């Protein structure tokens, strides 16, 4: 049976396998401590981070991490999609699109008028999905590494 649902404690091994691949894709080294911290955020009701998984025939094959994000200019909260990843062997079946569709339902239930996310400029496969389901904005992203 296929389903999208909120992440559960028993999903750890499947979630970890995907999240490690996600980190590898973006060339971000993952540590045991980092994985543990994110996993705990996903199960801490006082933390902003929430997580969805796509379960297919008993295996976790996709994940989405999202959170509430204040939008001061519009004086409202919106949703922010931090991470979206689908097992490479499962791609081409619109599982990422299904995860985004589920997030849209959640956003409606929470009163979020928008969902935002960023992706790497060279992430062409994901950008094909994003171009199909969303509107690319005119904003550029900058960051400062604080030491």
PDB file of C-alpha atoms in Angstrom:
ATOM      1  CA  UNK A   1       0.000   0.000   0.000  1.00  0.00           C
ATOM      2  CA  UNK A   2       1.247   3.512  -0.816  1.00  0.00           C
ATOM      3  CA  UNK A   3       0.642   6.422   1.532  1.00  0.00           C
ATOM      4  CA  UNK A   4       1.939   9.813   2.566  1.00  0.00           C
ATOM      5  CA  UNK A   5       1.886  10.415   6.287  1.00  0.00           C
ATOM      6  CA  UNK A   6       3.659  12.163   9.112  1.00  0.00           C
ATOM      7  CA  UNK A   7       6.923  10.538  10.127  1.00  0.00           C
ATOM      8  CA  UNK A   8       6.711   7.991  12.973  1.00  0.00           C
ATOM      9  CA  UNK A   9       9.324   6.640  15.384  1.00  0.00           C
ATOM     10  CA  UNK A  10       9.470   3.296  13.574  1.00  0.00           C
ATOM     11  CA  UNK A  11      10.505   5.090  10.340  1.00  0.00           C
ATOM     12  CA  UNK A  12      13.993   5.919  11.595  1.00  0.00           C
ATOM     13  CA  UNK A  13      16.042   3.464   9.524  1.00  0.00           C
ATOM     14  CA  UNK A  14      14.204   4.217   6.269  1.00  0.00           C
ATOM     15  CA  UNK A  15      14.258   7.944   6.951  1.00  0.00           C
ATOM     16  CA  UNK A  16      17.965   7.853   7.840  1.00  0.00           C
ATOM     17  CA  UNK A  17      18.864   6.010   4.642  1.00  0.00           C
ATOM     18  CA  UNK A  18      17.115   8.673   2.532  1.00  0.00           C
ATOM     19  CA  UNK A  19      18.378  11.622   4.560  1.00  0.00           C
ATOM     20  CA  UNK A  20      21.969  10.405   4.249  1.00  0.00           C
ATOM     21  CA  UNK A  21      21.499  10.225   0.456  1.00  0.00           C
ATOM     22  CA  UNK A  22      20.032  13.740   0.525  1.00  0.00           C
ATOM     23  CA  UNK A  23      23.097  15.029   2.374  1.00  0.00           C
ATOM     24  CA  UNK A  24      25.379  13.216  -0.052  1.00  0.00           C
ATOM     25  CA  UNK A  25      23.564  14.794  -3.015  1.00  0.00           C
ATOM     26  CA  UNK A  26      24.149  18.289  -1.600  1.00  0.00           C
ATOM     27  CA  UNK A  27      27.676  17.341  -0.453  1.00  0.00           C
ATOM     28  CA  UNK A  28      26.840  18.035   3.192  1.00  0.00           C
ATOM     29  CA  UNK A  29      28.524  15.571   5.544  1.00  0.00           C
ATOM     30  CA  UNK A  30      26.094  14.026   8.013  1.00  0.00           C
ATOM     31  CA  UNK A  31      27.096  13.084  11.531  1.00  0.00           C
ATOM     32  CA  UNK A  32      25.337  10.798  13.974  1.00  0.00           C
ATOM     33  CA  UNK A  33      24.717  13.854  16.171  1.00  0.00           C
ATOM     34  CA  UNK A  34      23.215  15.837  13.305  1.00  0.00           C
ATOM     35  CA  UNK A  35      20.938  12.997  12.253  1.00  0.00           C
ATOM     36  CA  UNK A  36      19.839  12.545  15.852  1.00  0.00           C
ATOM     37  CA  UNK A  37      19.110  16.248  16.245  1.00  0.00           C
ATOM     38  CA  UNK A  38      16.958  16.441  13.096  1.00  0.00           C
ATOM     39  CA  UNK A  39      15.156  13.221  14.036  1.00  0.00           C
ATOM     40  CA  UNK A  40      14.396  14.638  17.475  1.00  0.00           C
ATOM     41  CA  UNK A  41      13.120  17.901  15.955  1.00  0.00           C
ATOM     42  CA  UNK A  42      10.678  15.879  13.870  1.00  0.00           C
ATOM     43  CA  UNK A  43       9.243  14.307  17.022  1.00  0.00           C
ATOM     44  CA  UNK A  44       9.324  17.351  19.314  1.00  0.00           C
ATOM     45  CA  UNK A  45       5.899  19.000  19.333  1.00  0.00           C
ATOM     46  CA  UNK A  46       7.466  22.256  20.540  1.00  0.00           C
ATOM     47  CA  UNK A  47       9.842  22.428  17.537  1.00  0.00           C
ATOM     48  CA  UNK A  48       8.801  24.049  14.250  1.00  0.00           C
ATOM     49  CA  UNK A  49      10.109  21.229  12.037  1.00  0.00           C
ATOM     50  CA  UNK A  50       7.633  18.618  10.821  1.00  0.00           C
ATOM     51  CA  UNK A  51       8.144  15.693   8.500  1.00  0.00           C
ATOM     52  CA  UNK A  52       6.240  13.663   5.966  1.00  0.00           C
ATOM     53  CA  UNK A  53       7.253  10.350   4.475  1.00  0.00           C
ATOM     54  CA  UNK A  54       6.086   8.522   1.396  1.00  0.00           C
ATOM     55  CA  UNK A  55       5.631   4.858   2.276  1.00  0.00           C
ATOM     56  CA  UNK A  56       5.447   2.404  -0.602  1.00  0.00           C
ATOM     57  CA  UNK A  57       4.897  -1.296   0.079  1.00  0.00           C
ATOM     58  CA  UNK A  58       6.249  -0.924   3.600  1.00  0.00           C
ATOM     59  CA  UNK A  59       9.375   1.047   2.650  1.00  0.00           C
ATOM     60  CA  UNK A  60      10.095   4.748   3.137  1.00  0.00           C
ATOM     61  CA  UNK A  61      10.877   6.028  -0.378  1.00  0.00           C
ATOM     62  CA  UNK A  62      10.416   9.782   0.050  1.00  0.00           C
ATOM     63  CA  UNK A  63      10.606  12.489   2.684  1.00  0.00           C
ATOM     64  CA  UNK A  64       9.658  16.117   3.114  1.00  0.00           C
ATOM     65  CA  UNK A  65      10.663  18.358   6.035  1.00  0.00           C
ATOM     66  CA  UNK A  66       8.761  21.597   6.457  1.00  0.00           C
ATOM     67  CA  UNK A  67       7.985  24.306   8.972  1.00  0.00           C
ATOM     68  CA  UNK A  68       6.070  27.461   9.686  1.00  0.00           C
ATOM     69  CA  UNK A  69       7.869  30.603   8.598  1.00  0.00           C
ATOM     70  CA  UNK A  70       6.805  34.123   9.590  1.00  0.00           C
ATOM     71  CA  UNK A  71       6.339  36.487   6.664  1.00  0.00           C
ATOM     72  CA  UNK A  72       6.580  39.938   8.303  1.00  0.00           C
ATOM     73  CA  UNK A  73       5.909  41.950   5.156  1.00  0.00           C
ATOM     74  CA  UNK A  74       2.533  40.267   4.771  1.00  0.00           C
ATOM     75  CA  UNK A  75       1.976  39.882   8.543  1.00  0.00           C
ATOM     76  CA  UNK A  76       1.224  36.182   8.303  1.00  0.00           C
ATOM     77  CA  UNK A  77       2.815  32.771   8.558  1.00  0.00           C
ATOM     78  CA  UNK A  78       3.689  30.780   5.452  1.00  0.00           C
ATOM     79  CA  UNK A  79       5.133  27.315   4.995  1.00  0.00           C
ATOM     80  CA  UNK A  80       8.763  26.603   4.206  1.00  0.00           C
ATOM     81  CA  UNK A  81       9.841  23.313   2.623  1.00  0.00           C
ATOM     82  CA  UNK A  82      13.365  22.639   3.861  1.00  0.00           C
ATOM     83  CA  UNK A  83      14.025  19.199   2.422  1.00  0.00           C
ATOM     84  CA  UNK A  84      12.410  17.057  -0.261  1.00  0.00           C
ATOM     85  CA  UNK A  85      13.995  13.799  -1.372  1.00  0.00           C
ATOM     86  CA  UNK A  86      12.831  10.693  -3.201  1.00  0.00           C
ATOM     87  CA  UNK A  87      14.783   7.450  -3.463  1.00  0.00           C
ATOM     88  CA  UNK A  88      16.578   7.598  -6.835  1.00  0.00           C
ATOM     89  CA  UNK A  89      15.193   4.148  -7.743  1.00  0.00           C
ATOM     90  CA  UNK A  90      11.633   5.500  -7.315  1.00  0.00           C
ATOM     91  CA  UNK A  91      11.958   8.697  -9.313  1.00  0.00           C
ATOM     92  CA  UNK A  92       9.813   9.396 -12.348  1.00  0.00           C
ATOM     93  CA  UNK A  93       6.622   8.279 -10.582  1.00  0.00           C
ATOM     94  CA  UNK A  94       5.662  11.747  -9.324  1.00  0.00           C
ATOM     95  CA  UNK A  95       6.264  10.865  -5.672  1.00  0.00           C
ATOM     96  CA  UNK A  96       7.891  14.263  -5.047  1.00  0.00           C
ATOM     97  CA  UNK A  97       4.859  15.928  -6.589  1.00  0.00           C
ATOM     98  CA  UNK A  98       2.580  13.886  -4.329  1.00  0.00           C
ATOM     99  CA  UNK A  99       4.575  14.992  -1.263  1.00  0.00           C
ATOM    100  CA  UNK A 100       4.231  18.628  -2.344  1.00  0.00           C
ATOM    101  CA  UNK A 101       0.487  18.153  -2.919  1.00  0.00           C
ATOM    102  CA  UNK A 102       0.162  16.795   0.618  1.00  0.00           C
ATOM    103  CA  UNK A 103       2.086  19.794   1.931  1.00  0.00           C
ATOM    104  CA  UNK A 104      -0.342  22.092   0.108  1.00  0.00           C
ATOM    105  CA  UNK A 105      -3.228  20.390   1.964  1.00  0.00           C
ATOM    106  CA  UNK A 106      -1.392  20.899   5.263  1.00  0.00           C
ATOM    107  CA  UNK A 107      -0.725  24.550   4.381  1.00  0.00           C
ATOM    108  CA  UNK A 108      -4.449  25.082   3.733  1.00  0.00           C
ATOM    109  CA  UNK A 109      -5.325  23.513   7.087  1.00  0.00           C
ATOM    110  CA  UNK A 110      -2.819  25.789   8.860  1.00  0.00           C
ATOM    111  CA  UNK A 111      -3.912  28.937   7.022  1.00  0.00           C
ATOM    112  CA  UNK A 112      -0.581  29.377   5.233  1.00  0.00           C
ATOM    113  CA  UNK A 113      -1.204  31.269   1.982  1.00  0.00           C
ATOM    114  CA  UNK A 114       2.162  30.221   0.489  1.00  0.00           C
ATOM    115  CA  UNK A 115       4.862  27.591   0.647  1.00  0.00           C
ATOM    116  CA  UNK A 116       8.438  28.525  -0.239  1.00  0.00           C
ATOM    117  CA  UNK A 117      11.608  26.578  -0.819  1.00  0.00           C
ATOM    118  CA  UNK A 118      14.994  26.849  -2.434  1.00  0.00           C
ATOM    119  CA  UNK A 119      17.042  24.413  -4.473  1.00  0.00           C
ATOM    120  CA  UNK A 120      20.457  24.343  -6.053  1.00  0.00           C
ATOM    121  CA  UNK A 121      20.679  26.023  -9.443  1.00  0.00           C
ATOM    122  CA  UNK A 122      22.088  22.835 -10.978  1.00  0.00           C
ATOM    123  CA  UNK A 123      19.407  20.554  -9.494  1.00  0.00           C
ATOM    124  CA  UNK A 124      17.760  20.249 -12.903  1.00  0.00           C
ATOM    125  CA  UNK A 125      15.662  17.182 -12.182  1.00  0.00           C
ATOM    126  CA  UNK A 126      14.065  18.754  -9.117  1.00  0.00           C
ATOM    127  CA  UNK A 127      13.662  22.067 -10.907  1.00  0.00           C
ATOM    128  CA  UNK A 128      11.639  20.297 -13.610  1.00  0.00           C
ATOM    129  CA  UNK A 129       9.211  19.209 -10.889  1.00  0.00           C
ATOM    130  CA  UNK A 130       9.195  22.625  -9.233  1.00  0.00           C
ATOM    131  CA  UNK A 131       8.565  24.399 -12.536  1.00  0.00           C
ATOM    132  CA  UNK A 132       5.551  22.128 -13.046  1.00  0.00           C
ATOM    133  CA  UNK A 133       3.946  22.658  -9.617  1.00  0.00           C
ATOM    134  CA  UNK A 134       5.047  26.152  -8.544  1.00  0.00           C
ATOM    135  CA  UNK A 135       6.087  29.569  -9.743  1.00  0.00           C
ATOM    136  CA  UNK A 136       9.770  30.489  -9.717  1.00  0.00           C
ATOM    137  CA  UNK A 137      10.285  33.773  -7.900  1.00  0.00           C
ATOM    138  CA  UNK A 138      12.588  36.633  -8.770  1.00  0.00           C
ATOM    139  CA  UNK A 139      14.492  36.375  -5.465  1.00  0.00           C
ATOM    140  CA  UNK A 140      18.144  35.446  -5.157  1.00  0.00           C
ATOM    141  CA  UNK A 141      19.399  33.753  -2.013  1.00  0.00           C
ATOM    142  CA  UNK A 142      22.450  34.953  -0.071  1.00  0.00           C
ATOM    143  CA  UNK A 143      24.062  33.673   3.079  1.00  0.00           C
ATOM    144  CA  UNK A 144      26.783  34.647   5.494  1.00  0.00           C
ATOM    145  CA  UNK A 145      28.755  31.994   7.287  1.00  0.00           C
ATOM    146  CA  UNK A 146      29.011  33.145  10.901  1.00  0.00           C
ATOM    147  CA  UNK A 147      32.135  31.875  12.615  1.00  0.00           C
TER     148      UNK A 147
END
